[in-house]
XYZ file of C-alpha atoms in Angstrom:
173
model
C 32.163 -49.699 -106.447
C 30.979 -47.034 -108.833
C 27.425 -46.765 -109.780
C 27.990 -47.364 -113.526
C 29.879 -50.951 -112.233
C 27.590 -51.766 -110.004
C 24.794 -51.744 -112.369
C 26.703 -53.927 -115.046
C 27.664 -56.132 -112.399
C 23.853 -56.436 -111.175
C 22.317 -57.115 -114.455
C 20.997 -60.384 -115.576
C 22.847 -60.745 -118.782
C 25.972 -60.112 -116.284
C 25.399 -62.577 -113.243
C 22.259 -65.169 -114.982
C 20.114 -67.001 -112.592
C 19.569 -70.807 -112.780
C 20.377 -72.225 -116.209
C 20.361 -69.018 -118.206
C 23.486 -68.244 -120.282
C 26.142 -65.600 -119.867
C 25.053 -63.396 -122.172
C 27.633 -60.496 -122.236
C 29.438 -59.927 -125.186
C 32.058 -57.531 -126.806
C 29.537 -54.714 -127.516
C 26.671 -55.597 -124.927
C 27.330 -52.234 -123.050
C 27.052 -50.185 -126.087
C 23.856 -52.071 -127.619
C 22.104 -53.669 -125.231
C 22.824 -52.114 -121.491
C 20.273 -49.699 -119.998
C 22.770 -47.396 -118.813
C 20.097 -45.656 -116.095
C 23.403 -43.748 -114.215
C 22.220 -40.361 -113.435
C 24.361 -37.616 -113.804
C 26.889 -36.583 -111.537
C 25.098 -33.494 -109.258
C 27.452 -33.116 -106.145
C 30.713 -31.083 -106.097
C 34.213 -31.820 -105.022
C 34.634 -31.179 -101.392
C 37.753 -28.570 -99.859
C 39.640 -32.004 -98.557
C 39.302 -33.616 -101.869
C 40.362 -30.310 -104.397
C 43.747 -29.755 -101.816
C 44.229 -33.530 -101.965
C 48.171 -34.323 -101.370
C 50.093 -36.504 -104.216
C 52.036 -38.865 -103.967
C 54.696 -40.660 -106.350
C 54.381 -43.805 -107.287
C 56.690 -46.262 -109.417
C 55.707 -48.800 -111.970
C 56.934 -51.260 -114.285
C 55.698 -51.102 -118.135
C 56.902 -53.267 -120.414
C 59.834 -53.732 -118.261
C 60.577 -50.082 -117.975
C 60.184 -47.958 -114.269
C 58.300 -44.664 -114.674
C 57.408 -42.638 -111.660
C 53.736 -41.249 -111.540
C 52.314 -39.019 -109.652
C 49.034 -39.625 -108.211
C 46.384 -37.556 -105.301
C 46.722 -39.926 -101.963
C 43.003 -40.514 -102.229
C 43.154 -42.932 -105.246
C 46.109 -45.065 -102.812
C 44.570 -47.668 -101.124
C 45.686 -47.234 -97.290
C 48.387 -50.154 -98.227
C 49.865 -48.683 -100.815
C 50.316 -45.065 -98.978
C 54.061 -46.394 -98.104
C 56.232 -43.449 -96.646
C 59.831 -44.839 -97.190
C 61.209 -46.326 -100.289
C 61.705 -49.416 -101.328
C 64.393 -51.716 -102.144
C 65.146 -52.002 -106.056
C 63.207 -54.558 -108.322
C 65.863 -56.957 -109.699
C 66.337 -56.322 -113.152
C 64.785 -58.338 -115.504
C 68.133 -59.162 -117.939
C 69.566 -61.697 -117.047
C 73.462 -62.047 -116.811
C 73.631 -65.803 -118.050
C 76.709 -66.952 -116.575
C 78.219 -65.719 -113.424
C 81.837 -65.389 -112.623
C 83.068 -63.720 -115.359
C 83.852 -67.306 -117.668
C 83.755 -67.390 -120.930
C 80.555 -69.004 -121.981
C 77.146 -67.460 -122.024
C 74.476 -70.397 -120.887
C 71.144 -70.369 -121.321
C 69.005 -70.433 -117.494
C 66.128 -71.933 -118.984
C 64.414 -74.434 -121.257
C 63.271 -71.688 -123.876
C 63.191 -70.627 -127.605
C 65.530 -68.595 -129.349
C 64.126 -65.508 -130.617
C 66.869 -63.114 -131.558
C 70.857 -63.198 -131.584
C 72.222 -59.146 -131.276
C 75.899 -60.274 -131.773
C 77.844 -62.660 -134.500
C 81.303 -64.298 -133.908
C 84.318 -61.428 -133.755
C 81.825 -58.479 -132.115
C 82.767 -56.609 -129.079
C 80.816 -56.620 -126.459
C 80.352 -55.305 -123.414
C 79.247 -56.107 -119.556
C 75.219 -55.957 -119.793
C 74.978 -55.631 -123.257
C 71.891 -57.657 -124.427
C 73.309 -60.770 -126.187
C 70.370 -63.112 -126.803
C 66.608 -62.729 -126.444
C 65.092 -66.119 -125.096
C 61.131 -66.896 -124.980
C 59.681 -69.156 -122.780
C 55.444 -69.417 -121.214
C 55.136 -66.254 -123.855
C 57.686 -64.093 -122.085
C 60.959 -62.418 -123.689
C 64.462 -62.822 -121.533
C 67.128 -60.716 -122.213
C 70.206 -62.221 -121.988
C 73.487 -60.278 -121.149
C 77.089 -60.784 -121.662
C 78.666 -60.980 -118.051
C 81.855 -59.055 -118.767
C 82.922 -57.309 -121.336
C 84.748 -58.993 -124.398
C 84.883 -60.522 -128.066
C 82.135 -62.991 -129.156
C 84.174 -66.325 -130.470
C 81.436 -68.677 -131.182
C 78.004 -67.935 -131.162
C 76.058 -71.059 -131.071
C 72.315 -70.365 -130.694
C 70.038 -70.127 -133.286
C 66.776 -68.270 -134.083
C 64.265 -70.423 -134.028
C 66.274 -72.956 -131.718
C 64.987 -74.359 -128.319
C 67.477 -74.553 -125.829
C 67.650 -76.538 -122.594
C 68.689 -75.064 -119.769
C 72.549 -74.338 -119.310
C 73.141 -74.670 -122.862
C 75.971 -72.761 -124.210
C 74.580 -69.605 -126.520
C 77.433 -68.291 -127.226
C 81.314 -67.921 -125.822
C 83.367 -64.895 -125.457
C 87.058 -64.535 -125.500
C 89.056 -61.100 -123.916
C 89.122 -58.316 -125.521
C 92.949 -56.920 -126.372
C 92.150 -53.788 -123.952
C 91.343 -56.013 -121.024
């Protein structure tokens, strides 16, 4: 733990004894904490300024991004030297089989519909954004095609398996 942490951690508004409140609070640190840290005196050792990187993927807000990062922040777990299978995307194709509805695979809300009766669409094309427990599902048309009937509604909640919307074939497929 670093020294600055440690000291937080250790300090009686941070871990009270007996019946004496939690007294932390959004500015404590900057008003109240007796930040007694001394100053950093040492130097970076040779192994630590030739440290090795390493590249590491993440997820933000649904989106992969590869980072690179020096193997000494990795924990020894995380050092992996082979990759990985794929993450499963997180749009869902709502109906499987290539039929002509577009169901819903949860109980959620409605939040947005990307696509009115008579649009083109095509194969993974976001159709319908779902919410449900606070989090946003993409829905995508399984194949391409023309939207006949669109059926959900902002605002709507849907059971699972209900019908959002239907598509017919396009004239080029």
């Amino acid at each position: 733990m670093l020294p600055f942490h440690q000291l937080v951690v250790d300090d009686p508004a941070f871990a009270p004894e007996g019946d004496e409140p939690f007294s932390i609070y959004t500015s404590w640190i900057e008003t109240e904490f007796n930040n007694t840290v001394p100053e950093y005196a040492g130097t970076i050792g040779a192994g630590e300024a030739t440290d090795t990187r390493h590249e590491v993927v993440v997820e933000v807000d649904g989106k992969r991004l590869a980072v690179s990062v020096p193997d000494s922040l990795l924990p020894t777990s995380a050092r992996i030297h082979k990759p990985l299978a794929p993450v499963r995307s997180k749009t869902a194709h709502a109906s499987a089989g290539g039929g002509n509805d577009v169901a819903s695979p949860m109980q959620a809300t409605v939040v947005k519909v990307e696509v009115a009766p008579g649009d083109a669409v095509i194969k993974g094309q976001t159709v319908v954004v779902l919410e449900a427990m606070k989090m946003e599902q993409a829905i995508a048309a399984p194949r391409d095609g023309i939207v006949a009937k669109v059926s959900a509604e902002v605002g709507t909640t849907v059971k699972a398996g209900f019908v959002l919307l239907s598509l017919e074939k396009s004239s080029s497929t």
